[in-house]
Coordinates of C-alpha atoms and ligand atoms in Angstrom, one line a residue:
M874 CA -5.0 28.0 -0.8
R875 CA -7.8 30.5 -1.6
I876 CA -10.2 30.0 -4.5
S877 CA -9.4 32.5 -7.5
D878 CA -12.1 34.6 -9.2
S879 CA -11.8 33.0 -12.5
Q880 CA -12.0 29.6 -10.5
I881 CA -15.2 30.8 -9.0
A882 CA -16.7 31.4 -12.4
Q883 CA -15.5 28.0 -13.7
V884 CA -17.2 26.4 -10.7
N885 CA -20.6 28.3 -11.2
H886 CA -20.3 26.6 -15.0
Q887 CA -20.0 23.1 -13.4
I888 CA -22.8 23.8 -11.1
Q889 CA -25.1 25.0 -13.9
A890 CA -24.5 22.0 -16.0
L891 CA -24.8 19.6 -13.0
V892 CA -28.2 21.1 -12.2
S893 CA -29.3 21.1 -15.9
A894 CA -28.4 17.4 -16.2
G895 CA -30.7 16.5 -13.1
S896 CA -27.5 14.7 -11.7
F897 CA -27.2 13.5 -8.0
Y898 CA -25.4 16.8 -7.4
G899 CA -27.5 19.0 -9.3
K900 CA -30.3 17.9 -6.8
K901 CA -28.5 18.4 -3.7
L902 CA -27.9 21.9 -4.8
E903 CA -31.7 22.3 -5.6
A904 CA -32.7 20.8 -2.2
A905 CA -29.9 23.3 -0.6
G906 CA -31.4 26.2 -2.7
I907 CA -27.9 27.3 -4.1
E908 CA -27.9 28.7 -7.7
S909 CA -24.3 29.9 -7.8
V910 CA -21.4 30.9 -5.7
S911 CA -19.9 34.2 -5.4
S912 CA -17.0 34.0 -2.5
Q913 CA -14.7 31.4 -0.7
E914 CA -17.4 31.4 2.1
E915 CA -19.9 30.3 -0.1
F916 CA -17.9 28.1 -2.0
E917 CA -17.1 26.4 1.1
K918 CA -21.1 25.8 2.3
L919 CA -21.2 23.6 -0.9
P920 CA -22.1 20.2 -0.2
F921 CA -19.4 17.3 -0.5
S922 CA -19.7 14.5 -3.0
E923 CA -18.9 11.2 -1.6
K924 CA -17.9 7.8 -3.5
S925 CA -21.2 6.5 -2.4
D926 CA -23.0 9.1 -4.3
L927 CA -21.0 8.2 -7.3
R928 CA -21.8 4.4 -6.9
D929 CA -25.6 5.3 -6.2
A930 CA -25.7 6.7 -10.0
Y931 CA -24.2 3.6 -11.3
P932 CA -24.5 2.8 -14.1
L933 CA -24.4 6.0 -16.2
G934 CA -26.2 8.6 -13.4
L935 CA -23.2 10.6 -13.6
M936 CA -23.2 11.6 -17.3
T937 CA -23.9 15.2 -17.4
A938 CA -22.9 16.0 -21.1
P939 CA -25.2 14.9 -23.6
E940 CA -25.0 11.4 -24.9
E941 CA -23.5 12.1 -28.4
E942 CA -20.7 14.1 -26.7
I943 CA -19.5 11.1 -24.7
V944 CA -16.5 9.3 -26.3
R945 CA -15.5 6.9 -23.4
I946 CA -16.4 5.6 -19.8
H947 CA -13.7 4.6 -17.2
S948 CA -14.4 2.5 -14.1
S949 CA -12.7 2.5 -10.8
S950 CA -12.4 -0.5 -8.8
G951 CA -15.0 -1.2 -6.1
T952 CA -13.9 -3.2 -3.4
T953 CA -17.6 -3.2 -2.4
G954 CA -19.0 -4.6 -5.5
I955 CA -20.8 -1.5 -7.5
P956 CA -18.2 0.0 -9.4
V957 CA -18.2 4.0 -10.4
I958 CA -18.5 4.9 -14.0
I959 CA -17.1 8.0 -15.1
P960 CA -17.9 9.3 -18.4
Y961 CA -15.7 11.6 -20.6
T962 CA -16.1 13.8 -23.4
Q963 CA -13.4 14.6 -26.1
K964 CA -12.5 17.6 -24.2
D965 CA -12.0 15.6 -21.1
V966 CA -10.1 12.9 -22.8
D967 CA -7.7 15.7 -24.2
D968 CA -7.7 17.9 -21.2
W969 CA -6.4 14.6 -19.3
A970 CA -3.7 14.1 -21.7
I971 CA -2.5 17.7 -21.6
M972 CA -2.2 17.4 -17.9
F973 CA -0.6 14.1 -18.3
A974 CA 1.9 15.5 -20.8
R975 CA 2.7 18.4 -18.2
C976 CA 3.4 16.0 -15.8
Y977 CA 6.0 14.4 -17.9
E978 CA 7.7 17.4 -18.6
Y979 CA 8.1 18.5 -15.0
A980 CA 9.8 14.9 -14.5
G981 CA 12.2 16.2 -17.5
I982 CA 10.8 13.8 -19.8
T983 CA 11.2 14.7 -23.7
K984 CA 10.0 13.5 -27.0
M985 CA 13.1 11.8 -27.0
D986 CA 12.2 9.6 -24.5
R987 CA 11.0 5.8 -24.8
I988 CA 8.6 5.2 -22.1
Q989 CA 7.6 1.9 -21.2
I990 CA 4.0 1.6 -19.5
T991 CA 3.3 -1.4 -17.1
P992 CA 0.3 -0.2 -15.6
G993 CA -3.2 -2.1 -16.8
Y994 CA -5.3 -1.1 -19.8
G995 CA -8.9 -1.3 -20.1
L996 CA -11.5 -0.1 -17.7
W997 CA -8.8 1.2 -15.5
T998 CA -7.6 4.8 -16.3
A999 CA -4.0 3.7 -15.6
G1000 CA -2.2 2.6 -18.8
I1001 CA -4.6 4.4 -21.4
G1002 CA -3.6 7.6 -18.9
F1003 CA 0.0 7.1 -19.1
Q1004 CA -0.1 6.6 -23.0
N1005 CA -2.3 9.5 -24.1
G1006 CA 0.2 11.7 -22.0
A1007 CA 3.1 10.6 -23.5
E1008 CA 1.6 10.5 -27.4
R1009 CA 0.6 14.1 -26.3
L1010 CA 4.2 14.8 -25.6
G1011 CA 5.6 13.2 -28.7
A1012 CA 7.6 10.4 -26.7
M1013 CA 7.8 6.9 -28.0
V1014 CA 5.5 4.6 -26.1
I1015 CA 6.0 0.9 -25.4
P1016 CA 2.5 -0.1 -24.2
M1017 CA 3.4 -3.3 -22.4
G1018 CA 0.6 -3.4 -19.7
P1019 CA 1.0 -5.4 -16.5
G1020 CA 3.1 -8.7 -15.6
N1021 CA 5.2 -11.0 -18.1
T1022 CA 8.1 -9.9 -16.6
E1023 CA 10.4 -11.8 -18.9
K1024 CA 9.1 -9.8 -21.9
Q1025 CA 9.1 -6.8 -20.0
L1026 CA 12.9 -7.1 -19.5
Q1027 CA 13.4 -8.1 -23.0
M1028 CA 11.5 -5.2 -24.3
M1029 CA 13.4 -3.0 -22.0
Q1030 CA 16.6 -3.7 -23.5
D1031 CA 15.8 -4.2 -27.1
M1032 CA 13.7 -1.0 -27.3
G1033 CA 16.0 0.7 -24.9
S1034 CA 13.2 2.1 -22.7
T1035 CA 14.4 5.0 -20.8
V1036 CA 11.3 5.8 -18.7
L1037 CA 9.5 2.9 -16.6
C1038 CA 5.9 3.7 -15.5
S1039 CA 4.7 1.5 -12.9
T1040 CA 3.5 0.9 -9.5
S1041 CA 5.9 1.1 -6.9
S1042 CA 5.6 -2.9 -6.1
Y1043 CA 6.1 -3.8 -9.7
A1044 CA 9.1 -1.4 -9.9
L1045 CA 10.9 -3.4 -6.8
L1046 CA 10.0 -6.5 -8.4
L1047 CA 11.8 -5.5 -11.8
T1048 CA 14.7 -4.1 -9.6
E1049 CA 15.1 -7.4 -8.2
E1050 CA 14.8 -9.5 -11.3
I1051 CA 17.4 -7.2 -13.2
E1052 CA 19.8 -7.7 -10.2
K1053 CA 19.1 -11.3 -10.5
R1054 CA 20.0 -11.9 -14.0
G1055 CA 22.9 -9.3 -13.9
I1056 CA 21.4 -7.3 -16.6
K1057 CA 21.7 -3.7 -15.3
N1058 CA 24.3 -2.7 -17.7
R1059 CA 21.9 -3.4 -20.6
I1060 CA 19.2 -1.3 -19.3
K1061 CA 18.9 2.3 -20.4
L1062 CA 16.4 3.3 -17.9
K1063 CA 16.8 7.0 -16.5
K1064 CA 13.5 7.9 -14.7
G1065 CA 10.4 6.0 -13.2
V1066 CA 7.2 7.7 -13.0
I1067 CA 5.2 5.8 -10.1
G1068 CA 1.9 6.0 -9.6
S1069 CA 1.0 7.4 -6.1
E1070 CA 0.7 5.2 -3.3
R1071 CA 1.8 5.3 0.2
W1072 CA 5.5 3.7 -0.2
S1073 CA 8.3 3.9 2.3
D1074 CA 11.5 6.0 1.9
K1075 CA 13.5 2.7 2.0
M1076 CA 11.5 1.0 -0.9
R1077 CA 12.2 4.3 -2.7
Q1078 CA 15.9 4.2 -2.0
R1079 CA 16.2 0.4 -2.9
I1080 CA 14.5 1.1 -6.4
S1081 CA 16.1 4.2 -7.1
E1082 CA 19.7 2.8 -6.3
G1083 CA 18.8 -0.6 -7.9
L1084 CA 18.0 0.9 -11.2
G1085 CA 20.2 4.0 -10.9
I1086 CA 17.0 6.0 -11.8
E1087 CA 15.6 9.0 -10.4
L1088 CA 11.9 8.6 -9.3
Y1089 CA 8.9 10.8 -9.7
D1090 CA 5.4 10.1 -7.7
I1091 CA 2.4 10.9 -10.0
Y1092 CA -1.1 11.6 -8.4
G1093 CA -4.5 10.9 -9.6
L1094 CA -7.8 8.9 -9.3
T1095 CA -10.5 7.7 -11.6
E1096 CA -13.0 9.9 -10.3
I1097 CA -10.9 12.9 -11.4
Y1098 CA -9.7 12.0 -14.8
G1099 CA -7.4 9.5 -13.6
P1100 CA -3.4 9.8 -12.9
G1101 CA -1.7 12.6 -14.1
I1102 CA -3.4 15.5 -12.2
G1103 CA 0.0 16.3 -10.2
I1104 CA 3.4 15.1 -10.0
N1105 CA 6.7 16.4 -8.0
C1106 CA 9.3 18.2 -9.9
K1107 CA 13.2 17.5 -9.7
Y1108 CA 13.5 19.6 -6.5
N1109 CA 11.3 16.8 -5.1
T1110 CA 9.3 19.1 -2.6
G1111 CA 5.7 17.7 -3.0
M1112 CA 3.8 17.2 -6.0
H1113 CA 2.6 20.3 -8.2
Y1114 CA -0.9 19.9 -9.0
W1115 CA -2.8 21.7 -11.9
D1116 CA -5.2 24.6 -10.6
D1117 CA -6.2 25.2 -14.0
Y1118 CA -8.0 22.1 -14.1
L1119 CA -8.7 21.4 -10.4
Y1120 CA -9.5 23.3 -7.1
I1121 CA -8.1 21.8 -4.2
E1122 CA -8.9 22.0 -0.1
I1123 CA -7.5 20.2 2.6
I1124 CA -10.3 19.7 5.0
D1125 CA -10.5 18.3 8.7
P1126 CA -12.1 14.7 8.0
H1127 CA -13.9 14.9 11.5
T1128 CA -15.2 18.6 11.4
L1129 CA -15.1 18.8 7.7
K1130 CA -13.9 22.4 7.7
P1131 CA -11.0 23.4 5.7
V1132 CA -7.3 23.5 7.3
P1133 CA -4.9 26.2 6.6
D1134 CA -2.0 25.6 4.1
G1135 CA 0.5 23.6 5.5
E1136 CA -1.8 21.4 7.8
M1137 CA -2.5 17.8 7.4
G1138 CA -6.1 16.9 6.2
E1139 CA -8.3 15.2 3.8
I1140 CA -7.8 16.2 -0.2
V1141 CA -11.1 17.4 -1.5
I1142 CA -11.4 18.0 -5.3
T1143 CA -13.4 20.2 -7.3
T1144 CA -13.1 19.8 -11.1
L1145 CA -13.3 23.3 -12.8
V1146 CA -13.5 22.3 -16.8
K1147 CA -15.0 18.9 -16.6
E1148 CA -18.0 18.0 -18.9
G1149 CA -18.5 14.1 -19.0
A1150 CA -18.7 13.9 -15.0
P1151 CA -18.0 17.4 -13.0
L1152 CA -17.4 16.7 -9.5
I1153 CA -17.9 19.5 -7.0
R1154 CA -16.1 18.8 -3.3
Y1155 CA -15.0 15.3 -3.8
R1156 CA -13.8 13.8 -0.7
T1157 CA -10.9 11.5 -1.7
H1158 CA -10.3 10.3 1.6
D1159 CA -6.5 10.7 0.7
L1160 CA -4.4 12.3 3.3
S1161 CA -1.9 15.1 2.7
R1162 CA -1.2 18.8 2.9
I1163 CA -0.6 21.8 1.1
I1164 CA 3.0 22.8 0.9
P1165 CA 3.2 26.6 1.7
G1166 CA 5.6 28.8 -0.1
E1167 CA 7.0 28.8 -3.7
C1168 CA 9.0 25.8 -5.2
P1169 CA 12.6 26.5 -6.0
C1170 CA 11.7 25.4 -9.7
G1171 CA 9.7 28.6 -10.2
S1172 CA 6.2 26.9 -11.0
C1173 CA 3.3 28.7 -10.2
H1174 CA 1.3 25.1 -9.8
P1175 CA 0.9 24.9 -5.9
R1176 CA 2.2 21.6 -4.3
L1177 CA 0.6 18.8 -2.3
D1178 CA 2.7 16.7 0.1
T1179 CA 3.3 13.1 -0.6
I1180 CA -0.1 10.9 0.3
M1181 CA 0.2 9.9 3.9
G1182 CA -2.5 7.4 3.9
R1183 CA -6.2 7.3 4.4
T1184 CA -8.5 9.4 6.5
D1185 CA -9.8 6.0 7.8
D1186 CA -6.3 5.7 9.6
M1187 CA -6.2 9.1 11.0
M1188 CA -6.2 9.5 14.8
K1189 CA -6.4 12.8 16.4
I1190 CA -4.9 12.8 19.7
K1191 CA -4.5 15.8 22.3
G1192 CA -5.1 18.1 19.2
V1193 CA -2.3 16.4 17.3
N1194 CA -3.0 14.5 14.2
V1195 CA -1.2 11.1 14.3
F1196 CA -1.0 8.1 11.8
P1197 CA -0.2 4.5 12.5
S1198 CA 2.3 4.5 10.0
Q1199 CA 4.0 7.0 12.1
I1200 CA 4.2 4.8 15.1
E1201 CA 5.3 1.9 12.9
E1202 CA 8.3 3.7 11.6
I1203 CA 9.5 4.4 15.2
L1204 CA 8.9 0.7 16.4
Q1205 CA 10.7 -0.3 13.3
A1206 CA 13.9 1.4 14.6
F1207 CA 13.6 -0.9 17.7
P1208 CA 15.3 -4.2 16.7
E1209 CA 14.0 -5.8 19.8
V1210 CA 10.5 -5.6 19.3
S1211 CA 8.7 -8.1 16.7
S1212 CA 6.2 -6.8 13.9
E1213 CA 3.4 -7.0 16.0
Y1214 CA 1.9 -3.8 17.9
Q1215 CA -1.4 -2.6 19.0
I1216 CA -2.4 1.0 19.6
R1217 CA -5.5 1.8 22.0
I1218 CA -6.8 5.1 22.3
S1219 CA -9.0 6.3 25.0
H1220 CA -10.5 9.1 26.9
L1221 CA -9.6 8.9 30.6
D1222 CA -10.4 11.6 33.3
G1223 CA -10.9 14.4 30.2
K1224 CA -7.5 13.6 28.7
D1225 CA -6.7 11.5 25.7
T1226 CA -4.3 8.8 26.0
M1227 CA -2.6 6.3 24.0
R1228 CA -1.5 3.0 24.9
I1229 CA 1.1 1.3 22.7
Y1230 CA 1.7 -2.7 23.2
V1231 CA 4.8 -4.2 21.9
E1232 CA 6.2 -7.8 22.2
T1233 CA 9.8 -8.8 22.9
N1234 CA 11.3 -11.8 24.0
G1235 CA 12.3 -12.3 27.7
S1236 CA 15.9 -11.1 27.4
V1237 CA 15.3 -7.4 27.5
D1238 CA 14.5 -5.2 30.5
F1239 CA 10.7 -4.5 29.6
A1240 CA 10.3 -1.2 31.7
D1241 CA 13.6 -0.1 30.3
L1242 CA 12.3 -0.6 26.6
A1243 CA 9.1 0.8 27.3
N1244 CA 10.8 4.2 28.7
R1245 CA 13.1 4.3 25.6
I1246 CA 10.0 3.8 23.0
A1247 CA 8.0 6.3 25.1
A1248 CA 10.6 8.8 24.8
K1249 CA 11.4 8.5 21.0
V1250 CA 7.5 8.8 20.4
K1251 CA 7.4 12.1 22.4
S1252 CA 10.3 13.5 20.4
V1253 CA 8.9 12.8 17.1
I1254 CA 5.1 13.1 17.5
G1255 CA 5.0 15.3 20.7
F1256 CA 3.2 13.5 23.4
T1257 CA 4.2 10.4 25.7
P1258 CA 2.5 7.3 25.2
L1259 CA 1.7 4.5 27.7
V1260 CA 3.9 1.8 26.6
K1261 CA 3.2 -1.5 27.7
V1262 CA 5.7 -4.4 26.8
V1263 CA 4.6 -8.0 26.7
E1264 CA 6.3 -11.5 25.7
N1265 CA 6.2 -12.4 22.3
G1266 CA 3.3 -13.9 21.1
L1267 CA 0.5 -12.6 23.5
L1268 CA -1.0 -9.9 20.9
P1269 CA -3.8 -11.0 18.8
R1270 CA -3.1 -12.1 15.3
S1271 CA -5.3 -12.7 12.9
E1272 CA -5.4 -14.5 9.0
K1273 CA -6.9 -11.3 7.6
K1274 CA -5.7 -8.0 8.3
T1275 CA -5.1 -7.4 11.9
K1276 CA -6.6 -4.6 13.6
R1277 CA -3.9 -2.5 15.0
V1278 CA -5.2 0.6 16.0
I1279 CA -8.5 0.6 18.4
D1280 CA -9.9 4.0 19.0
E1281 CA -12.3 3.6 22.2
R1282 CA -13.3 7.2 22.1
Y1283 CA -15.7 6.5 19.2
D1284 CA -16.7 2.8 20.2
Ligands
ZN743 ZN1 8.8 22.4 -8.5

């Protein structure tokens, strides 16, 4: 997706603000001797921002507007200890609500809907983002927050909630509880707005059929406002994102060069009008692609595909990008193999090779099974791996997360 002239002008405003605030990014630009950009090529020379930069700015080093204009902070969960603090001005809060209200509209939700919000409130951007967007739209909010399934189901029936906002796993739990209690006929839900994470088609179908609702994926991250920067429309051809607030690039996470539209890579986001904590070329480490062409809905907002995982999971083999999730899906179609597998990638005699180890019991022909799996991988991904079948229990197990992919090329 090319950057437009008006987006370039907006980026230059963000650059000026970052430099005069003396933030980490302003300093990066000064060190690189960059004062402004005037073309796609110059924009693509701007340094990236990383989550570690944001963490280093803890607590309030990202604050780019004067303190009297900051009205709120949010924080992202740091798996490594130090969280990231994002300051918001009133305009940031308003812009976020406008974007979120647009998401609801794209999902066909109106001010006549009753929106039950189950994501958490507090430092997280989740609950309050869903709420501000719904109020901006003019719908009725039922601000439940997470947990307390008993009360959730009671309110859902008594208030006649028509929209459920939730994570995919909580939506699944509610589906099962509703079925268990046989109260489906007392539930008025029509739509679900689900925080975007990688979830299987099987799970999506289970929730959609179990509750009899349409499901919408909403995208966002705390560093860039929060959830609500993109959503799929009813044609379900990817998530439209709001390019009047954001410029999105997809880069190859190894070479860091932008890839053409349609190709898979890492989502990199530049804010265009943010005041409290603007970010230029922020690496999300989320994997997706820009969907080329126009959506049947006629929207002028470009589309991102469903999030395919994290860059840390991606493997490039023989020039093809491969995700462990793709291999896992293929293996799931073979009832003979256990849930354990291991993928080893190496570089032998000038060529990349992928070996897949799977387990089975002694009752099947190992060689035949290996051939069938290899043929299936070839037909789905485009190259033939070496498949090695072993007895059940031979692959390593661990109490924590089992390491399933070993890339010997980078060891
Ligand atoms: Zn559309």
